[in-house]
Amino acid sequence: MNIKQADFIISAVNKEQYPKDNKIEIAFVGRSNVGKSSLINTLTNRRKLVKVSGTPGKTRQINFFLINNEFYFVDLPGYGYAKVSKQEKEKWGKIINTYLSNRKQLKKILLLLDCRRKPSEDDLAMYNWIKYYNYDYIIVMTKIDKLKRSEIAKHEKLIRDTLNLSTSEKLIQFSSTKKIGVESLLDSIEESLDKLN
Ligand code: GTP
Ligand code: MG
């Protein structure tokens, strides 16, 4: 798939602000700082489409990007960032859950996991939730450039074991910095879109 056009449409907090044109949506979820916004910039080949920063908790609203005038990429706030107040966490949780729990247009979820870390309780909860609601999903190991080649298999196994993934389940290795996995991810998104059309 070729992304020819990517336009920022809206930062939403309430569902009244979500786009109303019924186009398919593909959402990116994962803990804060895992690389969601960077991944969207990389896939769309736009360095500054989405704000990225060294400070976790950068994305605090739901950002909708219209791709090829055909479907949306949806960048969600990251979960599990320790350094915010309980109140703030609850607010984010609510923003995320409101979107994920009743969005008919949502057809695919990309669950991003940092390749260096054991999936957290929150990651596990998110994964189980995706399965429970029967969403089509892809699991992406981000920041793969941070691992030596010889370390990758061990880390992939830790992720597979923690989530109890079957061997047939695909896990895409990705790096925004080194542009690894871009083609596989775009192919996989295209496959899902083809199935829906
Ligand atoms: P929140 O908006 O807080 O939920 O974070 P996010 O998941 O959107 O992460 P973001 O894309 O903002 O990236 C967080 C940090 O990780 C930034 O400092 C990025 O430069 C860095 N980063 C993102 N992707 C990669 C990658 O593939 N490799 C490396 N080495 N660093 C990355
Ligand atoms: Mg972000």
PDB file of N, CA and C in Angstrom, residues 83-184:
ATOM      1  N   LYS A  83       4.140   8.874  35.984  1.00  0.00           N
ATOM      2  CA  LYS A  83       4.326  10.183  36.609  1.00  0.00           C
ATOM      3  C   LYS A  83       3.177  11.173  36.428  1.00  0.00           C
ATOM      4  N   VAL A  84       1.985  10.690  36.298  1.00  0.00           N
ATOM      5  CA  VAL A  84       0.870  11.641  36.282  1.00  0.00           C
ATOM      6  C   VAL A  84      -0.057  11.315  37.447  1.00  0.00           C
ATOM      7  N   SER A  85      -0.869  12.272  37.822  1.00  0.00           N
ATOM      8  CA  SER A  85      -1.750  12.076  38.971  1.00  0.00           C
ATOM      9  C   SER A  85      -2.788  10.996  38.668  1.00  0.00           C
ATOM     10  N   LYS A  86      -3.352  10.459  39.735  1.00  0.00           N
ATOM     11  CA  LYS A  86      -4.361   9.424  39.595  1.00  0.00           C
ATOM     12  C   LYS A  86      -5.552   9.956  38.793  1.00  0.00           C
ATOM     13  N   GLN A  87      -5.852  11.202  39.091  1.00  0.00           N
ATOM     14  CA  GLN A  87      -6.983  11.854  38.418  1.00  0.00           C
ATOM     15  C   GLN A  87      -6.750  11.928  36.908  1.00  0.00           C
ATOM     16  N   GLU A  88      -5.533  12.340  36.557  1.00  0.00           N
ATOM     17  CA  GLU A  88      -5.155  12.462  35.151  1.00  0.00           C
ATOM     18  C   GLU A  88      -5.226  11.090  34.471  1.00  0.00           C
ATOM     19  N   LYS A  89      -4.737  10.061  35.173  1.00  0.00           N
ATOM     20  CA  LYS A  89      -4.759   8.697  34.632  1.00  0.00           C
ATOM     21  C   LYS A  89      -6.178   8.249  34.347  1.00  0.00           C
ATOM     22  N   GLU A  90      -7.053   8.549  35.300  1.00  0.00           N
ATOM     23  CA  GLU A  90      -8.452   8.151  35.117  1.00  0.00           C
ATOM     24  C   GLU A  90      -9.068   8.850  33.920  1.00  0.00           C
ATOM     25  N   LYS A  91      -8.677  10.110  33.751  1.00  0.00           N
ATOM     26  CA  LYS A  91      -9.202  10.887  32.623  1.00  0.00           C
ATOM     27  C   LYS A  91      -8.763  10.242  31.294  1.00  0.00           C
ATOM     28  N   TRP A  92      -7.477   9.891  31.229  1.00  0.00           N
ATOM     29  CA  TRP A  92      -6.968   9.257  30.010  1.00  0.00           C
ATOM     30  C   TRP A  92      -7.661   7.924  29.762  1.00  0.00           C
ATOM     31  N   GLY A  93      -7.762   7.144  30.844  1.00  0.00           N
ATOM     32  CA  GLY A  93      -8.388   5.828  30.729  1.00  0.00           C
ATOM     33  C   GLY A  93      -9.785   5.960  30.154  1.00  0.00           C
ATOM     34  N   LYS A  94     -10.476   6.985  30.626  1.00  0.00           N
ATOM     35  CA  LYS A  94     -11.846   7.192  30.164  1.00  0.00           C
ATOM     36  C   LYS A  94     -11.870   7.571  28.685  1.00  0.00           C
ATOM     37  N   ILE A  95     -10.933   8.422  28.292  1.00  0.00           N
ATOM     38  CA  ILE A  95     -10.863   8.846  26.882  1.00  0.00           C
ATOM     39  C   ILE A  95     -10.615   7.625  25.989  1.00  0.00           C
ATOM     40  N   ILE A  96      -9.700   6.768  26.407  1.00  0.00           N
ATOM     41  CA  ILE A  96      -9.347   5.583  25.623  1.00  0.00           C
ATOM     42  C   ILE A  96     -10.533   4.601  25.574  1.00  0.00           C
ATOM     43  N   ASN A  97     -11.094   4.321  26.746  1.00  0.00           N
ATOM     44  CA  ASN A  97     -12.185   3.339  26.793  1.00  0.00           C
ATOM     45  C   ASN A  97     -13.427   3.784  26.031  1.00  0.00           C
ATOM     46  N   THR A  98     -13.727   5.082  26.133  1.00  0.00           N
ATOM     47  CA  THR A  98     -14.898   5.595  25.423  1.00  0.00           C
ATOM     48  C   THR A  98     -14.749   5.311  23.935  1.00  0.00           C
ATOM     49  N   TYR A  99     -13.560   5.558  23.427  1.00  0.00           N
ATOM     50  CA  TYR A  99     -13.339   5.329  22.000  1.00  0.00           C
ATOM     51  C   TYR A  99     -13.389   3.834  21.668  1.00  0.00           C
ATOM     52  N   LEU A 100     -12.635   3.036  22.420  1.00  0.00           N
ATOM     53  CA  LEU A 100     -12.490   1.630  22.047  1.00  0.00           C
ATOM     54  C   LEU A 100     -13.749   0.796  22.270  1.00  0.00           C
ATOM     55  N   SER A 101     -14.580   1.217  23.213  1.00  0.00           N
ATOM     56  CA  SER A 101     -15.680   0.320  23.550  1.00  0.00           C
ATOM     57  C   SER A 101     -16.925   0.478  22.694  1.00  0.00           C
ATOM     58  N   ASN A 102     -17.043   1.573  21.970  1.00  0.00           N
ATOM     59  CA  ASN A 102     -18.239   1.614  21.115  1.00  0.00           C
ATOM     60  C   ASN A 102     -18.033   2.401  19.834  1.00  0.00           C
ATOM     61  N   ARG A 103     -17.056   1.995  19.088  1.00  0.00           N
ATOM     62  CA  ARG A 103     -16.759   2.687  17.849  1.00  0.00           C
ATOM     63  C   ARG A 103     -16.933   1.709  16.695  1.00  0.00           C
ATOM     64  N   LYS A 104     -18.044   1.819  16.034  1.00  0.00           N
ATOM     65  CA  LYS A 104     -18.358   0.863  14.953  1.00  0.00           C
ATOM     66  C   LYS A 104     -17.356   0.913  13.810  1.00  0.00           C
ATOM     67  N   GLN A 105     -16.832   2.112  13.534  1.00  0.00           N
ATOM     68  CA  GLN A 105     -15.908   2.277  12.404  1.00  0.00           C
ATOM     69  C   GLN A 105     -14.548   1.647  12.670  1.00  0.00           C
ATOM     70  N   LEU A 106     -14.271   1.346  13.939  1.00  0.00           N
ATOM     71  CA  LEU A 106     -12.959   0.799  14.290  1.00  0.00           C
ATOM     72  C   LEU A 106     -12.848  -0.645  13.800  1.00  0.00           C
ATOM     73  N   LYS A 107     -11.946  -0.880  12.858  1.00  0.00           N
ATOM     74  CA  LYS A 107     -11.852  -2.195  12.231  1.00  0.00           C
ATOM     75  C   LYS A 107     -10.549  -2.917  12.506  1.00  0.00           C
ATOM     76  N   LYS A 108      -9.594  -2.218  13.018  1.00  0.00           N
ATOM     77  CA  LYS A 108      -8.323  -2.884  13.287  1.00  0.00           C
ATOM     78  C   LYS A 108      -7.564  -2.133  14.377  1.00  0.00           C
ATOM     79  N   ILE A 109      -6.912  -2.916  15.255  1.00  0.00           N
ATOM     80  CA  ILE A 109      -6.122  -2.300  16.311  1.00  0.00           C
ATOM     81  C   ILE A 109      -4.678  -2.765  16.201  1.00  0.00           C
ATOM     82  N   LEU A 110      -3.765  -1.823  16.211  1.00  0.00           N
ATOM     83  CA  LEU A 110      -2.352  -2.172  16.274  1.00  0.00           C
ATOM     84  C   LEU A 110      -1.913  -2.003  17.714  1.00  0.00           C
ATOM     85  N   LEU A 111      -1.533  -3.107  18.322  1.00  0.00           N
ATOM     86  CA  LEU A 111      -1.056  -3.064  19.708  1.00  0.00           C
ATOM     87  C   LEU A 111       0.461  -2.995  19.689  1.00  0.00           C
ATOM     88  N   LEU A 112       0.995  -1.879  20.163  1.00  0.00           N
ATOM     89  CA  LEU A 112       2.440  -1.675  20.145  1.00  0.00           C
ATOM     90  C   LEU A 112       3.058  -2.062  21.482  1.00  0.00           C
ATOM     91  N   LEU A 113       4.129  -2.825  21.400  1.00  0.00           N
ATOM     92  CA  LEU A 113       4.850  -3.247  22.606  1.00  0.00           C
ATOM     93  C   LEU A 113       6.327  -2.931  22.418  1.00  0.00           C
ATOM     94  N   ASP A 114       6.933  -2.351  23.432  1.00  0.00           N
ATOM     95  CA  ASP A 114       8.362  -2.052  23.373  1.00  0.00           C
ATOM     96  C   ASP A 114       9.137  -3.373  23.381  1.00  0.00           C
ATOM     97  N   CYS A 115       9.976  -3.572  22.370  1.00  0.00           N
ATOM     98  CA  CYS A 115      10.652  -4.868  22.209  1.00  0.00           C
ATOM     99  C   CYS A 115      11.543  -5.216  23.391  1.00  0.00           C
ATOM    100  N   ARG A 116      11.937  -4.210  24.182  1.00  0.00           N
ATOM    101  CA  ARG A 116      12.888  -4.481  25.271  1.00  0.00           C
ATOM    102  C   ARG A 116      12.218  -4.839  26.584  1.00  0.00           C
ATOM    103  N   ARG A 117      10.898  -4.664  26.634  1.00  0.00           N
ATOM    104  CA  ARG A 117      10.231  -4.820  27.934  1.00  0.00           C
ATOM    105  C   ARG A 117       9.289  -6.001  27.963  1.00  0.00           C
ATOM    106  N   LYS A 118       9.153  -6.558  29.153  1.00  0.00           N
ATOM    107  CA  LYS A 118       8.127  -7.584  29.359  1.00  0.00           C
ATOM    108  C   LYS A 118       6.793  -6.847  29.316  1.00  0.00           C
ATOM    109  N   PRO A 119       5.810  -7.355  28.566  1.00  0.00           N
ATOM    110  CA  PRO A 119       4.513  -6.667  28.538  1.00  0.00           C
ATOM    111  C   PRO A 119       3.974  -6.457  29.956  1.00  0.00           C
ATOM    112  N   SER A 120       3.451  -5.258  30.203  1.00  0.00           N
ATOM    113  CA  SER A 120       2.961  -4.897  31.540  1.00  0.00           C
ATOM    114  C   SER A 120       1.551  -5.453  31.763  1.00  0.00           C
ATOM    115  N   GLU A 121       1.063  -5.277  32.987  1.00  0.00           N
ATOM    116  CA  GLU A 121      -0.329  -5.652  33.299  1.00  0.00           C
ATOM    117  C   GLU A 121      -1.295  -4.926  32.370  1.00  0.00           C
ATOM    118  N   ASP A 122      -1.000  -3.635  32.133  1.00  0.00           N
ATOM    119  CA  ASP A 122      -1.862  -2.832  31.250  1.00  0.00           C
ATOM    120  C   ASP A 122      -1.842  -3.379  29.814  1.00  0.00           C
ATOM    121  N   ASP A 123      -0.653  -3.778  29.350  1.00  0.00           N
ATOM    122  CA  ASP A 123      -0.548  -4.357  28.007  1.00  0.00           C
ATOM    123  C   ASP A 123      -1.398  -5.628  27.916  1.00  0.00           C
ATOM    124  N   LEU A 124      -1.271  -6.420  28.960  1.00  0.00           N
ATOM    125  CA  LEU A 124      -1.986  -7.690  28.985  1.00  0.00           C
ATOM    126  C   LEU A 124      -3.505  -7.448  28.993  1.00  0.00           C
ATOM    127  N   ALA A 125      -3.908  -6.471  29.802  1.00  0.00           N
ATOM    128  CA  ALA A 125      -5.331  -6.133  29.871  1.00  0.00           C
ATOM    129  C   ALA A 125      -5.818  -5.658  28.509  1.00  0.00           C
ATOM    130  N   MET A 126      -5.002  -4.841  27.855  1.00  0.00           N
ATOM    131  CA  MET A 126      -5.387  -4.331  26.534  1.00  0.00           C
ATOM    132  C   MET A 126      -5.505  -5.478  25.531  1.00  0.00           C
ATOM    133  N   TYR A 127      -4.538  -6.385  25.572  1.00  0.00           N
ATOM    134  CA  TYR A 127      -4.548  -7.517  24.654  1.00  0.00           C
ATOM    135  C   TYR A 127      -5.797  -8.389  24.883  1.00  0.00           C
ATOM    136  N   ASN A 128      -6.084  -8.665  26.142  1.00  0.00           N
ATOM    137  CA  ASN A 128      -7.258  -9.497  26.447  1.00  0.00           C
ATOM    138  C   ASN A 128      -8.556  -8.815  26.025  1.00  0.00           C
ATOM    139  N   TRP A 129      -8.563  -7.531  26.184  1.00  0.00           N
ATOM    140  CA  TRP A 129      -9.720  -6.734  25.809  1.00  0.00           C
ATOM    141  C   TRP A 129      -9.953  -6.794  24.284  1.00  0.00           C
ATOM    142  N   ILE A 130      -8.853  -6.676  23.532  1.00  0.00           N
ATOM    143  CA  ILE A 130      -8.932  -6.749  22.063  1.00  0.00           C
ATOM    144  C   ILE A 130      -9.487  -8.109  21.623  1.00  0.00           C
ATOM    145  N   LYS A 131      -9.002  -9.160  22.303  1.00  0.00           N
ATOM    146  CA  LYS A 131      -9.464 -10.517  21.979  1.00  0.00           C
ATOM    147  C   LYS A 131     -10.940 -10.676  22.341  1.00  0.00           C
ATOM    148  N   TYR A 132     -11.269 -10.177  23.530  1.00  0.00           N
ATOM    149  CA  TYR A 132     -12.631 -10.321  24.031  1.00  0.00           C
ATOM    150  C   TYR A 132     -13.641  -9.689  23.066  1.00  0.00           C
ATOM    151  N   TYR A 133     -13.313  -8.518  22.565  1.00  0.00           N
ATOM    152  CA  TYR A 133     -14.222  -7.833  21.636  1.00  0.00           C
ATOM    153  C   TYR A 133     -14.036  -8.280  20.192  1.00  0.00           C
ATOM    154  N   ASN A 134     -13.119  -9.258  20.040  1.00  0.00           N
ATOM    155  CA  ASN A 134     -12.966  -9.869  18.734  1.00  0.00           C
ATOM    156  C   ASN A 134     -12.499  -8.920  17.633  1.00  0.00           C
ATOM    157  N   TYR A 135     -11.717  -7.929  18.026  1.00  0.00           N
ATOM    158  CA  TYR A 135     -11.174  -7.014  17.024  1.00  0.00           C
ATOM    159  C   TYR A 135     -10.074  -7.699  16.232  1.00  0.00           C
ATOM    160  N   ASP A 136      -9.981  -7.321  14.978  1.00  0.00           N
ATOM    161  CA  ASP A 136      -8.848  -7.696  14.160  1.00  0.00           C
ATOM    162  C   ASP A 136      -7.648  -6.900  14.723  1.00  0.00           C
ATOM    163  N   TYR A 137      -6.495  -7.535  14.890  1.00  0.00           N
ATOM    164  CA  TYR A 137      -5.376  -6.796  15.485  1.00  0.00           C
ATOM    165  C   TYR A 137      -4.035  -7.248  14.920  1.00  0.00           C
ATOM    166  N   ILE A 138      -3.038  -6.399  15.122  1.00  0.00           N
ATOM    167  CA  ILE A 138      -1.654  -6.775  14.807  1.00  0.00           C
ATOM    168  C   ILE A 138      -0.812  -6.382  16.021  1.00  0.00           C
ATOM    169  N   ILE A 139       0.092  -7.250  16.394  1.00  0.00           N
ATOM    170  CA  ILE A 139       1.007  -6.895  17.472  1.00  0.00           C
ATOM    171  C   ILE A 139       2.329  -6.447  16.858  1.00  0.00           C
ATOM    172  N   VAL A 140       2.799  -5.300  17.325  1.00  0.00           N
ATOM    173  CA  VAL A 140       4.013  -4.708  16.771  1.00  0.00           C
ATOM    174  C   VAL A 140       5.050  -4.545  17.888  1.00  0.00           C
ATOM    175  N   MET A 141       6.240  -5.068  17.632  1.00  0.00           N
ATOM    176  CA  MET A 141       7.361  -4.859  18.568  1.00  0.00           C
ATOM    177  C   MET A 141       8.092  -3.603  18.112  1.00  0.00           C
ATOM    178  N   THR A 142       8.017  -2.539  18.921  1.00  0.00           N
ATOM    179  CA  THR A 142       8.621  -1.270  18.501  1.00  0.00           C
ATOM    180  C   THR A 142      10.077  -1.137  18.943  1.00  0.00           C
ATOM    181  N   LYS A 143      10.738  -0.160  18.372  1.00  0.00           N
ATOM    182  CA  LYS A 143      12.130   0.209  18.708  1.00  0.00           C
ATOM    183  C   LYS A 143      13.091  -0.966  18.565  1.00  0.00           C
ATOM    184  N   ILE A 144      12.871  -1.770  17.544  1.00  0.00           N
ATOM    185  CA  ILE A 144      13.666  -2.982  17.356  1.00  0.00           C
ATOM    186  C   ILE A 144      15.139  -2.632  17.106  1.00  0.00           C
ATOM    187  N   ASP A 145      15.393  -1.400  16.688  1.00  0.00           N
ATOM    188  CA  ASP A 145      16.776  -0.953  16.484  1.00  0.00           C
ATOM    189  C   ASP A 145      17.579  -0.934  17.780  1.00  0.00           C
ATOM    190  N   LYS A 146      16.858  -0.957  18.921  1.00  0.00           N
ATOM    191  CA  LYS A 146      17.546  -0.911  20.225  1.00  0.00           C
ATOM    192  C   LYS A 146      18.104  -2.265  20.646  1.00  0.00           C
ATOM    193  N   LEU A 147      17.734  -3.317  19.926  1.00  0.00           N
ATOM    194  CA  LEU A 147      18.239  -4.649  20.281  1.00  0.00           C
ATOM    195  C   LEU A 147      19.296  -5.095  19.285  1.00  0.00           C
ATOM    196  N   LYS A 148      20.264  -5.845  19.817  1.00  0.00           N
ATOM    197  CA  LYS A 148      21.209  -6.482  18.901  1.00  0.00           C
ATOM    198  C   LYS A 148      20.472  -7.614  18.199  1.00  0.00           C
ATOM    199  N   ARG A 149      20.913  -7.902  17.004  1.00  0.00           N
ATOM    200  CA  ARG A 149      20.291  -8.981  16.242  1.00  0.00           C
ATOM    201  C   ARG A 149      20.157 -10.275  17.057  1.00  0.00           C
ATOM    202  N   SER A 150      21.218 -10.552  17.822  1.00  0.00           N
ATOM    203  CA  SER A 150      21.268 -11.802  18.596  1.00  0.00           C
ATOM    204  C   SER A 150      20.284 -11.807  19.771  1.00  0.00           C
ATOM    205  N   GLU A 151      19.775 -10.615  20.129  1.00  0.00           N
ATOM    206  CA  GLU A 151      18.880 -10.546  21.292  1.00  0.00           C
ATOM    207  C   GLU A 151      17.401 -10.619  20.908  1.00  0.00           C
ATOM    208  N   ILE A 152      17.121 -10.418  19.644  1.00  0.00           N
ATOM    209  CA  ILE A 152      15.719 -10.256  19.229  1.00  0.00           C
ATOM    210  C   ILE A 152      14.850 -11.482  19.549  1.00  0.00           C
ATOM    211  N   ALA A 153      15.354 -12.665  19.228  1.00  0.00           N
ATOM    212  CA  ALA A 153      14.551 -13.879  19.423  1.00  0.00           C
ATOM    213  C   ALA A 153      14.144 -14.052  20.886  1.00  0.00           C
ATOM    214  N   LYS A 154      15.079 -13.773  21.795  1.00  0.00           N
ATOM    215  CA  LYS A 154      14.818 -13.922  23.220  1.00  0.00           C
ATOM    216  C   LYS A 154      13.703 -12.970  23.669  1.00  0.00           C
ATOM    217  N   HIS A 155      13.779 -11.742  23.182  1.00  0.00           N
ATOM    218  CA  HIS A 155      12.763 -10.749  23.559  1.00  0.00           C
ATOM    219  C   HIS A 155      11.402 -11.073  22.944  1.00  0.00           C
ATOM    220  N   GLU A 156      11.436 -11.568  21.713  1.00  0.00           N
ATOM    221  CA  GLU A 156      10.169 -11.946  21.080  1.00  0.00           C
ATOM    222  C   GLU A 156       9.518 -13.073  21.882  1.00  0.00           C
ATOM    223  N   LYS A 157      10.349 -13.996  22.359  1.00  0.00           N
ATOM    224  CA  LYS A 157       9.817 -15.124  23.125  1.00  0.00           C
ATOM    225  C   LYS A 157       9.177 -14.642  24.424  1.00  0.00           C
ATOM    226  N   LEU A 158       9.822 -13.678  25.068  1.00  0.00           N
ATOM    227  CA  LEU A 158       9.276 -13.143  26.322  1.00  0.00           C
ATOM    228  C   LEU A 158       7.890 -12.526  26.080  1.00  0.00           C
ATOM    229  N   ILE A 159       7.777 -11.816  24.974  1.00  0.00           N
ATOM    230  CA  ILE A 159       6.484 -11.202  24.639  1.00  0.00           C
ATOM    231  C   ILE A 159       5.453 -12.285  24.320  1.00  0.00           C
ATOM    232  N   ARG A 160       5.858 -13.246  23.498  1.00  0.00           N
ATOM    233  CA  ARG A 160       4.934 -14.336  23.136  1.00  0.00           C
ATOM    234  C   ARG A 160       4.480 -15.108  24.373  1.00  0.00           C
ATOM    235  N   ASP A 161       5.424 -15.415  25.254  1.00  0.00           N
ATOM    236  CA  ASP A 161       5.084 -16.187  26.459  1.00  0.00           C
ATOM    237  C   ASP A 161       4.162 -15.387  27.378  1.00  0.00           C
ATOM    238  N   THR A 162       4.462 -14.101  27.548  1.00  0.00           N
ATOM    239  CA  THR A 162       3.665 -13.287  28.473  1.00  0.00           C
ATOM    240  C   THR A 162       2.225 -13.145  27.986  1.00  0.00           C
ATOM    241  N   LEU A 163       2.051 -12.985  26.674  1.00  0.00           N
ATOM    242  CA  LEU A 163       0.694 -12.821  26.143  1.00  0.00           C
ATOM    243  C   LEU A 163       0.060 -14.165  25.784  1.00  0.00           C
ATOM    244  N   ASN A 164       0.868 -15.201  25.903  1.00  0.00           N
ATOM    245  CA  ASN A 164       0.386 -16.532  25.541  1.00  0.00           C
ATOM    246  C   ASN A 164      -0.056 -16.599  24.074  1.00  0.00           C
ATOM    247  N   LEU A 165       0.786 -16.075  23.205  1.00  0.00           N
ATOM    248  CA  LEU A 165       0.472 -16.039  21.776  1.00  0.00           C
ATOM    249  C   LEU A 165       0.742 -17.390  21.135  1.00  0.00           C
ATOM    250  N   SER A 166      -0.123 -17.791  20.261  1.00  0.00           N
ATOM    251  CA  SER A 166       0.144 -19.034  19.540  1.00  0.00           C
ATOM    252  C   SER A 166       1.218 -18.745  18.483  1.00  0.00           C
ATOM    253  N   THR A 167       1.914 -19.794  18.064  1.00  0.00           N
ATOM    254  CA  THR A 167       3.029 -19.591  17.134  1.00  0.00           C
ATOM    255  C   THR A 167       2.552 -19.064  15.782  1.00  0.00           C
ATOM    256  N   SER A 168       1.269 -19.303  15.484  1.00  0.00           N
ATOM    257  CA  SER A 168       0.766 -18.841  14.187  1.00  0.00           C
ATOM    258  C   SER A 168       0.493 -17.336  14.197  1.00  0.00           C
ATOM    259  N   GLU A 169       0.467 -16.732  15.384  1.00  0.00           N
ATOM    260  CA  GLU A 169       0.181 -15.304  15.444  1.00  0.00           C
ATOM    261  C   GLU A 169       1.393 -14.487  15.058  1.00  0.00           C
ATOM    262  N   LYS A 170       1.154 -13.589  14.115  1.00  0.00           N
ATOM    263  CA  LYS A 170       2.257 -12.802  13.582  1.00  0.00           C
ATOM    264  C   LYS A 170       2.601 -11.645  14.512  1.00  0.00           C
ATOM    265  N   LEU A 171       3.876 -11.379  14.580  1.00  0.00           N
ATOM    266  CA  LEU A 171       4.352 -10.271  15.408  1.00  0.00           C
ATOM    267  C   LEU A 171       5.279  -9.467  14.504  1.00  0.00           C
ATOM    268  N   ILE A 172       4.989  -8.206  14.299  1.00  0.00           N
ATOM    269  CA  ILE A 172       5.800  -7.431  13.367  1.00  0.00           C
ATOM    270  C   ILE A 172       6.878  -6.638  14.104  1.00  0.00           C
ATOM    271  N   GLN A 173       8.113  -6.814  13.657  1.00  0.00           N
ATOM    272  CA  GLN A 173       9.222  -6.058  14.247  1.00  0.00           C
ATOM    273  C   GLN A 173       9.337  -4.726  13.536  1.00  0.00           C
ATOM    274  N   PHE A 174       9.420  -3.666  14.323  1.00  0.00           N
ATOM    275  CA  PHE A 174       9.339  -2.336  13.722  1.00  0.00           C
ATOM    276  C   PHE A 174      10.365  -1.381  14.323  1.00  0.00           C
ATOM    277  N   SER A 175      10.875  -0.499  13.481  1.00  0.00           N
ATOM    278  CA  SER A 175      11.697   0.607  13.984  1.00  0.00           C
ATOM    279  C   SER A 175      11.421   1.851  13.167  1.00  0.00           C
ATOM    280  N   SER A 176      11.046   2.912  13.866  1.00  0.00           N
ATOM    281  CA  SER A 176      10.838   4.191  13.180  1.00  0.00           C
ATOM    282  C   SER A 176      12.176   4.799  12.812  1.00  0.00           C
ATOM    283  N   THR A 177      13.128   4.646  13.701  1.00  0.00           N
ATOM    284  CA  THR A 177      14.452   5.220  13.477  1.00  0.00           C
ATOM    285  C   THR A 177      15.119   4.602  12.246  1.00  0.00           C
ATOM    286  N   LYS A 178      15.032   3.264  12.154  1.00  0.00           N
ATOM    287  CA  LYS A 178      15.732   2.586  11.050  1.00  0.00           C
ATOM    288  C   LYS A 178      14.781   2.192   9.920  1.00  0.00           C
ATOM    289  N   LYS A 179      13.534   2.550  10.060  1.00  0.00           N
ATOM    290  CA  LYS A 179      12.517   2.206   9.053  1.00  0.00           C
ATOM    291  C   LYS A 179      12.469   0.697   8.760  1.00  0.00           C
ATOM    292  N   ILE A 180      12.407  -0.061   9.834  1.00  0.00           N
ATOM    293  CA  ILE A 180      12.277  -1.512   9.698  1.00  0.00           C
ATOM    294  C   ILE A 180      10.811  -1.892   9.880  1.00  0.00           C
ATOM    295  N   GLY A 181      10.308  -2.777   9.041  1.00  0.00           N
ATOM    296  CA  GLY A 181       8.950  -3.286   9.221  1.00  0.00           C
ATOM    297  C   GLY A 181       7.864  -2.443   8.574  1.00  0.00           C
ATOM    298  N   VAL A 182       8.265  -1.370   7.902  1.00  0.00           N
ATOM    299  CA  VAL A 182       7.271  -0.459   7.317  1.00  0.00           C
ATOM    300  C   VAL A 182       6.424  -1.186   6.263  1.00  0.00           C
ATOM    301  N   GLU A 183       7.121  -1.899   5.368  1.00  0.00           N
ATOM    302  CA  GLU A 183       6.402  -2.606   4.302  1.00  0.00           C
ATOM    303  C   GLU A 183       5.460  -3.671   4.864  1.00  0.00           C
ATOM    304  N   SER A 184       5.960  -4.481   5.813  1.00  0.00           N
ATOM    305  CA  SER A 184       5.105  -5.552   6.366  1.00  0.00           C
ATOM    306  C   SER A 184       3.862  -4.973   7.007  1.00  0.00           C
TER     307      SER A 184
END
